[in-house]
Amino acid sequence: DGGITQSPKYLFRKEGQNVTLSCEQNLNHDAMYWYRQDPGQGLRLIYYSQIVNDFQKGDIAEGYSVSREKKESFPLTVTSAQKNPTAFYLCASSTTGEEQYFGPGTRLTVT
Amino acid sequence: KQEVTQIPAALSVPEGENLVLNCSFTDSAIYNLQWFRQDPGKGLTSLLLIQSSQREQTSGRLNASLDKSSGRSTLYIAASQPGDSATYLCAVGDGANSKLTFGKGITLSVRP
């Protein structure tokens, strides 16, 4: 059963704590992406990676970090430096230049 | 910087109506364009991908067209059903790295 999994579905953290969101894919895709979605706004790109051990900043990378040690995995860490971390986070993957497929998302609430 | 606009933000139609959802973008030098569907609280489901060299793509009751020169794409939904109620997002890819710029989406409600 191929696809993209994100865990957990809901995540609650206190302000000042770092938190890591998981994204795993078994589609054998080279490229992986992290987006953030806020109410009334389109998705905004945080980070993306086209190959293992390489990644680039997207439009809103400040306060976030990523790693790409394995082709299948692209975890996102939301650091305490991110001023407004409460949002819906979506992970996607694709064969380079082709259709992007999305995971079910993680809703992060920071209080 | 690429900007993607989807107007109106919300649309309500009776069941059975054929409808067109519009998407416009400011930079015509796109690599591809993708239409997605999002149900409340869920991830995105890819509907159609149009490469920059293509004019349209079809899948079932859905047809998406692309006019790069005018910076426009349309998603045509035939014989709408209540199950089509969702938010439809248009996203433009700017190169082989597939970075997507998204519109804010159109929330469609199909009334029985």
PDB file of C-alpha atoms in Angstrom:
ATOM      1  CA  ASP A   1       0.000   0.000   0.000  1.00  0.00           C
ATOM      2  CA  GLY A   2       2.025   2.952  -1.309  1.00  0.00           C
ATOM      3  CA  GLY A   3       1.716   6.483  -0.023  1.00  0.00           C
ATOM      4  CA  ILE A   4       2.855   9.215   2.306  1.00  0.00           C
ATOM      5  CA  THR A   5       2.385   9.006   6.038  1.00  0.00           C
ATOM      6  CA  GLN A   6       2.603  11.846   8.515  1.00  0.00           C
ATOM      7  CA  SER A   7       2.563  11.448  12.247  1.00  0.00           C
ATOM      8  CA  PRO A   8       1.100  12.390  14.567  1.00  0.00           C
ATOM      9  CA  LYS A   9      -2.211  13.706  13.208  1.00  0.00           C
ATOM     10  CA  TYR A  10      -2.531  16.179  16.086  1.00  0.00           C
ATOM     11  CA  LEU A  11       0.325  17.626  18.138  1.00  0.00           C
ATOM     12  CA  PHE A  12       0.207  19.934  21.120  1.00  0.00           C
ATOM     13  CA  ARG A  13       3.250  21.725  22.520  1.00  0.00           C
ATOM     14  CA  LYS A  14       4.056  24.455  24.944  1.00  0.00           C
ATOM     15  CA  GLU A  15       5.671  27.631  23.682  1.00  0.00           C
ATOM     16  CA  GLY A  16       9.470  27.435  23.745  1.00  0.00           C
ATOM     17  CA  GLN A  17       9.670  23.719  22.960  1.00  0.00           C
ATOM     18  CA  ASN A  18      11.051  22.278  19.750  1.00  0.00           C
ATOM     19  CA  VAL A  19       8.876  19.669  18.039  1.00  0.00           C
ATOM     20  CA  THR A  20       9.581  17.270  15.168  1.00  0.00           C
ATOM     21  CA  LEU A  21       6.971  16.239  12.612  1.00  0.00           C
ATOM     22  CA  SER A  22       7.432  12.960  10.795  1.00  0.00           C
ATOM     23  CA  CYS A  23       6.991  12.361   7.054  1.00  0.00           C
ATOM     24  CA  GLU A  24       7.632   8.992   5.382  1.00  0.00           C
ATOM     25  CA  GLN A  25       6.982   7.893   1.796  1.00  0.00           C
ATOM     26  CA  ASN A  26       7.254   4.528   0.075  1.00  0.00           C
ATOM     27  CA  LEU A  27       6.648   5.818  -3.452  1.00  0.00           C
ATOM     28  CA  ASN A  28      10.369   5.814  -4.301  1.00  0.00           C
ATOM     29  CA  HIS A  29      10.160   9.553  -4.974  1.00  0.00           C
ATOM     30  CA  ASP A  30      13.376  11.589  -5.073  1.00  0.00           C
ATOM     31  CA  ALA A  31      11.836  14.911  -4.068  1.00  0.00           C
ATOM     32  CA  MET A  32      10.072  15.755  -0.815  1.00  0.00           C
ATOM     33  CA  TYR A  33       8.488  18.975   0.413  1.00  0.00           C
ATOM     34  CA  TRP A  34       7.083  20.602   3.529  1.00  0.00           C
ATOM     35  CA  TYR A  35       4.251  23.138   3.352  1.00  0.00           C
ATOM     36  CA  ARG A  36       2.374  25.111   5.934  1.00  0.00           C
ATOM     37  CA  GLN A  37      -1.329  25.977   5.625  1.00  0.00           C
ATOM     38  CA  ASP A  38      -3.048  28.689   7.634  1.00  0.00           C
ATOM     39  CA  PRO A  39      -6.792  29.484   7.570  1.00  0.00           C
ATOM     40  CA  GLY A  40      -7.742  31.514   4.526  1.00  0.00           C
ATOM     41  CA  GLN A  41      -4.282  31.196   2.991  1.00  0.00           C
ATOM     42  CA  GLY A  42      -2.814  28.997   0.341  1.00  0.00           C
ATOM     43  CA  LEU A  43      -0.052  26.546   1.113  1.00  0.00           C
ATOM     44  CA  ARG A  44       3.393  28.045   1.606  1.00  0.00           C
ATOM     45  CA  LEU A  45       6.626  26.136   1.011  1.00  0.00           C
ATOM     46  CA  ILE A  46       8.911  25.720   4.027  1.00  0.00           C
ATOM     47  CA  TYR A  47      11.696  23.411   2.788  1.00  0.00           C
ATOM     48  CA  TYR A  48      12.222  20.998  -0.050  1.00  0.00           C
ATOM     49  CA  SER A  49      14.713  18.280  -0.897  1.00  0.00           C
ATOM     50  CA  GLN A  50      15.470  16.826  -4.305  1.00  0.00           C
ATOM     51  CA  ILE A  51      17.974  14.190  -3.221  1.00  0.00           C
ATOM     52  CA  VAL A  52      19.247  12.567  -0.060  1.00  0.00           C
ATOM     53  CA  ASN A  53      21.544  14.732   2.087  1.00  0.00           C
ATOM     54  CA  ASP A  54      20.506  17.899   0.254  1.00  0.00           C
ATOM     55  CA  PHE A  55      17.691  20.370   0.899  1.00  0.00           C
ATOM     56  CA  GLN A  56      16.796  24.000   0.123  1.00  0.00           C
ATOM     57  CA  LYS A  57      14.865  26.711   1.906  1.00  0.00           C
ATOM     58  CA  GLY A  58      11.445  27.583   0.645  1.00  0.00           C
ATOM     59  CA  ASP A  59       9.575  30.853   1.109  1.00  0.00           C
ATOM     60  CA  ILE A  60       9.132  30.661   4.889  1.00  0.00           C
ATOM     61  CA  ALA A  61      12.079  28.637   6.275  1.00  0.00           C
ATOM     62  CA  GLU A  62      12.820  30.826   9.291  1.00  0.00           C
ATOM     63  CA  GLY A  63      12.283  28.943  12.555  1.00  0.00           C
ATOM     64  CA  TYR A  64      12.257  25.525  10.876  1.00  0.00           C
ATOM     65  CA  SER A  65      14.895  22.872  10.179  1.00  0.00           C
ATOM     66  CA  VAL A  66      14.914  19.626   8.204  1.00  0.00           C
ATOM     67  CA  SER A  67      17.104  16.619   7.453  1.00  0.00           C
ATOM     68  CA  ARG A  68      17.143  14.128   4.603  1.00  0.00           C
ATOM     69  CA  GLU A  69      19.262  11.183   5.674  1.00  0.00           C
ATOM     70  CA  LYS A  70      17.110   8.608   3.894  1.00  0.00           C
ATOM     71  CA  LYS A  71      15.189   8.773   0.643  1.00  0.00           C
ATOM     72  CA  GLU A  72      11.995   7.721   2.397  1.00  0.00           C
ATOM     73  CA  SER A  73      12.072  10.220   5.263  1.00  0.00           C
ATOM     74  CA  PHE A  74      12.003  14.026   5.544  1.00  0.00           C
ATOM     75  CA  PRO A  75      11.351  15.134   9.150  1.00  0.00           C
ATOM     76  CA  LEU A  76      10.573  18.759   9.962  1.00  0.00           C
ATOM     77  CA  THR A  77      11.571  20.384  13.252  1.00  0.00           C
ATOM     78  CA  VAL A  78       9.619  23.425  14.378  1.00  0.00           C
ATOM     79  CA  THR A  79      11.959  25.346  16.659  1.00  0.00           C
ATOM     80  CA  SER A  80      11.202  27.821  19.405  1.00  0.00           C
ATOM     81  CA  ALA A  81      12.397  30.544  17.022  1.00  0.00           C
ATOM     82  CA  GLN A  82       9.268  30.122  14.864  1.00  0.00           C
ATOM     83  CA  LYS A  83       7.018  32.990  15.955  1.00  0.00           C
ATOM     84  CA  ASN A  84       3.651  31.559  14.895  1.00  0.00           C
ATOM     85  CA  PRO A  85       4.019  27.772  14.798  1.00  0.00           C
ATOM     86  CA  THR A  86       0.337  26.867  15.160  1.00  0.00           C
ATOM     87  CA  ALA A  87      -0.731  25.655  11.712  1.00  0.00           C
ATOM     88  CA  PHE A  88      -1.568  22.642   9.551  1.00  0.00           C
ATOM     89  CA  TYR A  89       1.628  21.083   8.177  1.00  0.00           C
ATOM     90  CA  LEU A  90       1.596  19.092   4.949  1.00  0.00           C
ATOM     91  CA  CYS A  91       4.316  16.900   3.507  1.00  0.00           C
ATOM     92  CA  ALA A  92       4.497  15.985  -0.176  1.00  0.00           C
ATOM     93  CA  SER A  93       6.693  13.970  -2.498  1.00  0.00           C
ATOM     94  CA  SER A  94       7.200  13.633  -6.228  1.00  0.00           C
ATOM     95  CA  THR A  95       9.354  12.283  -8.971  1.00  0.00           C
ATOM     96  CA  THR A  96      11.334  15.336 -10.057  1.00  0.00           C
ATOM     97  CA  GLY A  97       9.217  17.539 -12.293  1.00  0.00           C
ATOM     98  CA  GLU A  98       6.106  15.444 -11.925  1.00  0.00           C
ATOM     99  CA  GLU A  99       2.891  15.341  -9.915  1.00  0.00           C
ATOM    100  CA  GLN A 100       3.149  16.028  -6.172  1.00  0.00           C
ATOM    101  CA  TYR A 101       1.411  13.670  -3.772  1.00  0.00           C
ATOM    102  CA  PHE A 102       0.467  14.808  -0.292  1.00  0.00           C
ATOM    103  CA  GLY A 103       0.227  13.185   3.114  1.00  0.00           C
ATOM    104  CA  PRO A 104      -2.757  13.580   5.469  1.00  0.00           C
ATOM    105  CA  GLY A 105      -1.157  16.436   7.419  1.00  0.00           C
ATOM    106  CA  THR A 106      -0.254  17.200  11.042  1.00  0.00           C
ATOM    107  CA  ARG A 107      -2.140  19.863  12.954  1.00  0.00           C
ATOM    108  CA  LEU A 108       0.239  21.543  15.395  1.00  0.00           C
ATOM    109  CA  THR A 109      -1.061  23.671  18.240  1.00  0.00           C
ATOM    110  CA  VAL A 110       1.387  25.622  20.381  1.00  0.00           C
ATOM    111  CA  THR A 111       0.105  27.344  23.534  1.00  0.00           C
TER     112      THR A 111
ATOM    113  CA  LYS B   1       7.586  36.452  -7.879  1.00  0.00           C
ATOM    114  CA  GLN B   2       4.805  34.163  -9.073  1.00  0.00           C
ATOM    115  CA  GLU B   3       1.339  34.904  -7.724  1.00  0.00           C
ATOM    116  CA  VAL B   4      -1.638  32.607  -8.153  1.00  0.00           C
ATOM    117  CA  THR B   5      -5.193  33.882  -7.803  1.00  0.00           C
ATOM    118  CA  GLN B   6      -8.423  31.948  -7.522  1.00  0.00           C
ATOM    119  CA  ILE B   7     -11.682  33.881  -7.632  1.00  0.00           C
ATOM    120  CA  PRO B   8     -14.259  33.603  -6.185  1.00  0.00           C
ATOM    121  CA  ALA B   9     -13.204  32.241  -2.793  1.00  0.00           C
ATOM    122  CA  ALA B  10     -16.465  30.320  -2.447  1.00  0.00           C
ATOM    123  CA  LEU B  11     -19.113  28.990  -4.793  1.00  0.00           C
ATOM    124  CA  SER B  12     -22.475  27.308  -4.214  1.00  0.00           C
ATOM    125  CA  VAL B  13     -24.293  25.512  -7.026  1.00  0.00           C
ATOM    126  CA  PRO B  14     -27.238  23.093  -7.330  1.00  0.00           C
ATOM    127  CA  GLU B  15     -26.555  19.459  -8.056  1.00  0.00           C
ATOM    128  CA  GLY B  16     -26.208  18.588 -11.727  1.00  0.00           C
ATOM    129  CA  GLU B  17     -24.788  21.920 -12.828  1.00  0.00           C
ATOM    130  CA  ASN B  18     -21.674  22.086 -15.003  1.00  0.00           C
ATOM    131  CA  LEU B  19     -19.191  24.513 -13.513  1.00  0.00           C
ATOM    132  CA  VAL B  20     -15.867  26.166 -14.186  1.00  0.00           C
ATOM    133  CA  LEU B  21     -13.279  27.065 -11.561  1.00  0.00           C
ATOM    134  CA  ASN B  22     -10.745  29.692 -12.571  1.00  0.00           C
ATOM    135  CA  CYS B  23      -7.074  30.101 -11.759  1.00  0.00           C
ATOM    136  CA  SER B  24      -4.777  32.906 -12.913  1.00  0.00           C
ATOM    137  CA  PHE B  25      -1.021  33.334 -12.528  1.00  0.00           C
ATOM    138  CA  THR B  26       1.284  36.277 -13.098  1.00  0.00           C
ATOM    139  CA  ASP B  27       4.396  34.665 -14.619  1.00  0.00           C
ATOM    140  CA  SER B  28       3.721  32.638 -17.765  1.00  0.00           C
ATOM    141  CA  ALA B  29       7.098  30.857 -17.599  1.00  0.00           C
ATOM    142  CA  ILE B  30       5.680  27.859 -15.766  1.00  0.00           C
ATOM    143  CA  TYR B  31       6.822  24.251 -15.821  1.00  0.00           C
ATOM    144  CA  ASN B  32       3.477  22.683 -14.997  1.00  0.00           C
ATOM    145  CA  LEU B  33       0.173  23.336 -13.264  1.00  0.00           C
ATOM    146  CA  GLN B  34      -1.614  21.045 -10.859  1.00  0.00           C
ATOM    147  CA  TRP B  35      -5.201  21.033  -9.556  1.00  0.00           C
ATOM    148  CA  PHE B  36      -5.900  19.572  -6.125  1.00  0.00           C
ATOM    149  CA  ARG B  37      -8.936  18.829  -4.005  1.00  0.00           C
ATOM    150  CA  GLN B  38      -8.912  19.257  -0.216  1.00  0.00           C
ATOM    151  CA  ASP B  39     -11.624  18.041   2.128  1.00  0.00           C
ATOM    152  CA  PRO B  40     -11.908  19.737   5.547  1.00  0.00           C
ATOM    153  CA  GLY B  41      -9.032  18.791   7.851  1.00  0.00           C
ATOM    154  CA  LYS B  42      -7.448  16.518   5.267  1.00  0.00           C
ATOM    155  CA  GLY B  43      -4.441  16.503   2.991  1.00  0.00           C
ATOM    156  CA  LEU B  44      -4.531  17.361  -0.700  1.00  0.00           C
ATOM    157  CA  THR B  45      -5.641  14.941  -3.395  1.00  0.00           C
ATOM    158  CA  SER B  46      -4.132  15.497  -6.819  1.00  0.00           C
ATOM    159  CA  LEU B  47      -6.775  15.789  -9.539  1.00  0.00           C
ATOM    160  CA  LEU B  48      -4.923  16.732 -12.698  1.00  0.00           C
ATOM    161  CA  LEU B  49      -1.431  17.735 -13.759  1.00  0.00           C
ATOM    162  CA  ILE B  50      -0.884  19.758 -16.939  1.00  0.00           C
ATOM    163  CA  GLN B  51       2.646  20.105 -18.256  1.00  0.00           C
ATOM    164  CA  SER B  52       3.568  23.446 -19.827  1.00  0.00           C
ATOM    165  CA  SER B  53       3.554  21.898 -23.321  1.00  0.00           C
ATOM    166  CA  GLN B  54      -0.023  20.625 -22.914  1.00  0.00           C
ATOM    167  CA  ARG B  55      -3.303  22.463 -23.399  1.00  0.00           C
ATOM    168  CA  GLU B  56      -5.598  20.258 -21.365  1.00  0.00           C
ATOM    169  CA  GLN B  57      -6.017  17.090 -19.339  1.00  0.00           C
ATOM    170  CA  THR B  58      -9.122  15.044 -18.606  1.00  0.00           C
ATOM    171  CA  SER B  59     -10.026  12.629 -15.851  1.00  0.00           C
ATOM    172  CA  GLY B  60     -13.604  11.374 -15.645  1.00  0.00           C
ATOM    173  CA  ARG B  61     -15.923  14.365 -15.132  1.00  0.00           C
ATOM    174  CA  LEU B  62     -12.977  16.732 -14.738  1.00  0.00           C
ATOM    175  CA  ASN B  63     -11.243  18.682 -17.481  1.00  0.00           C
ATOM    176  CA  ALA B  64      -8.436  21.149 -16.874  1.00  0.00           C
ATOM    177  CA  SER B  65      -7.183  23.581 -19.505  1.00  0.00           C
ATOM    178  CA  LEU B  66      -4.058  25.708 -19.593  1.00  0.00           C
ATOM    179  CA  ASP B  67      -3.398  28.935 -21.484  1.00  0.00           C
ATOM    180  CA  LYS B  68       0.131  29.967 -20.592  1.00  0.00           C
ATOM    181  CA  SER B  69       0.170  33.110 -22.707  1.00  0.00           C
ATOM    182  CA  SER B  70      -2.776  34.582 -20.842  1.00  0.00           C
ATOM    183  CA  GLY B  71      -1.757  33.141 -17.474  1.00  0.00           C
ATOM    184  CA  ARG B  72      -4.944  31.182 -16.968  1.00  0.00           C
ATOM    185  CA  SER B  73      -6.185  27.701 -16.192  1.00  0.00           C
ATOM    186  CA  THR B  74      -9.713  26.424 -15.742  1.00  0.00           C
ATOM    187  CA  LEU B  75     -11.050  23.300 -14.064  1.00  0.00           C
ATOM    188  CA  TYR B  76     -14.327  22.160 -15.586  1.00  0.00           C
ATOM    189  CA  ILE B  77     -16.536  19.862 -13.504  1.00  0.00           C
ATOM    190  CA  ALA B  78     -19.368  18.195 -15.395  1.00  0.00           C
ATOM    191  CA  ALA B  79     -22.663  17.222 -13.793  1.00  0.00           C
ATOM    192  CA  SER B  80     -21.676  18.298 -10.285  1.00  0.00           C
ATOM    193  CA  GLN B  81     -22.604  16.085  -7.310  1.00  0.00           C
ATOM    194  CA  PRO B  82     -22.791  16.794  -3.551  1.00  0.00           C
ATOM    195  CA  GLY B  83     -19.673  14.622  -3.175  1.00  0.00           C
ATOM    196  CA  ASP B  84     -17.774  17.231  -5.192  1.00  0.00           C
ATOM    197  CA  SER B  85     -18.117  19.666  -2.289  1.00  0.00           C
ATOM    198  CA  ALA B  86     -14.587  20.523  -1.201  1.00  0.00           C
ATOM    199  CA  THR B  87     -11.887  23.178  -1.614  1.00  0.00           C
ATOM    200  CA  TYR B  88     -10.157  23.170  -4.990  1.00  0.00           C
ATOM    201  CA  LEU B  89      -6.589  24.458  -5.139  1.00  0.00           C
ATOM    202  CA  CYS B  90      -4.570  25.453  -8.157  1.00  0.00           C
ATOM    203  CA  ALA B  91      -0.762  25.308  -7.964  1.00  0.00           C
ATOM    204  CA  VAL B  92       1.865  26.402 -10.469  1.00  0.00           C
ATOM    205  CA  GLY B  93       5.247  24.676 -10.768  1.00  0.00           C
ATOM    206  CA  ASP B  94       8.197  26.892 -11.607  1.00  0.00           C
ATOM    207  CA  GLY B  95      10.777  24.381 -12.784  1.00  0.00           C
ATOM    208  CA  ALA B  96      12.048  20.833 -12.736  1.00  0.00           C
ATOM    209  CA  ASN B  97      12.448  21.065  -8.964  1.00  0.00           C
ATOM    210  CA  SER B  98       8.662  21.202  -8.872  1.00  0.00           C
ATOM    211  CA  LYS B  99       8.388  24.042  -6.394  1.00  0.00           C
ATOM    212  CA  LEU B 100       4.683  24.847  -6.329  1.00  0.00           C
ATOM    213  CA  THR B 101       3.048  28.215  -5.729  1.00  0.00           C
ATOM    214  CA  PHE B 102      -0.537  27.798  -4.561  1.00  0.00           C
ATOM    215  CA  GLY B 103      -3.669  29.868  -4.878  1.00  0.00           C
ATOM    216  CA  LYS B 104      -5.873  30.224  -1.814  1.00  0.00           C
ATOM    217  CA  GLY B 105      -8.466  27.853  -3.192  1.00  0.00           C
ATOM    218  CA  ILE B 106     -12.152  27.905  -4.090  1.00  0.00           C
ATOM    219  CA  THR B 107     -14.544  26.310  -1.602  1.00  0.00           C
ATOM    220  CA  LEU B 108     -17.280  24.592  -3.593  1.00  0.00           C
ATOM    221  CA  SER B 109     -20.619  23.557  -2.148  1.00  0.00           C
ATOM    222  CA  VAL B 110     -22.929  21.454  -4.316  1.00  0.00           C
ATOM    223  CA  ARG B 111     -26.504  21.547  -2.994  1.00  0.00           C
ATOM    224  CA  PRO B 112     -28.645  18.391  -3.336  1.00  0.00           C
TER     225      PRO B 112
END
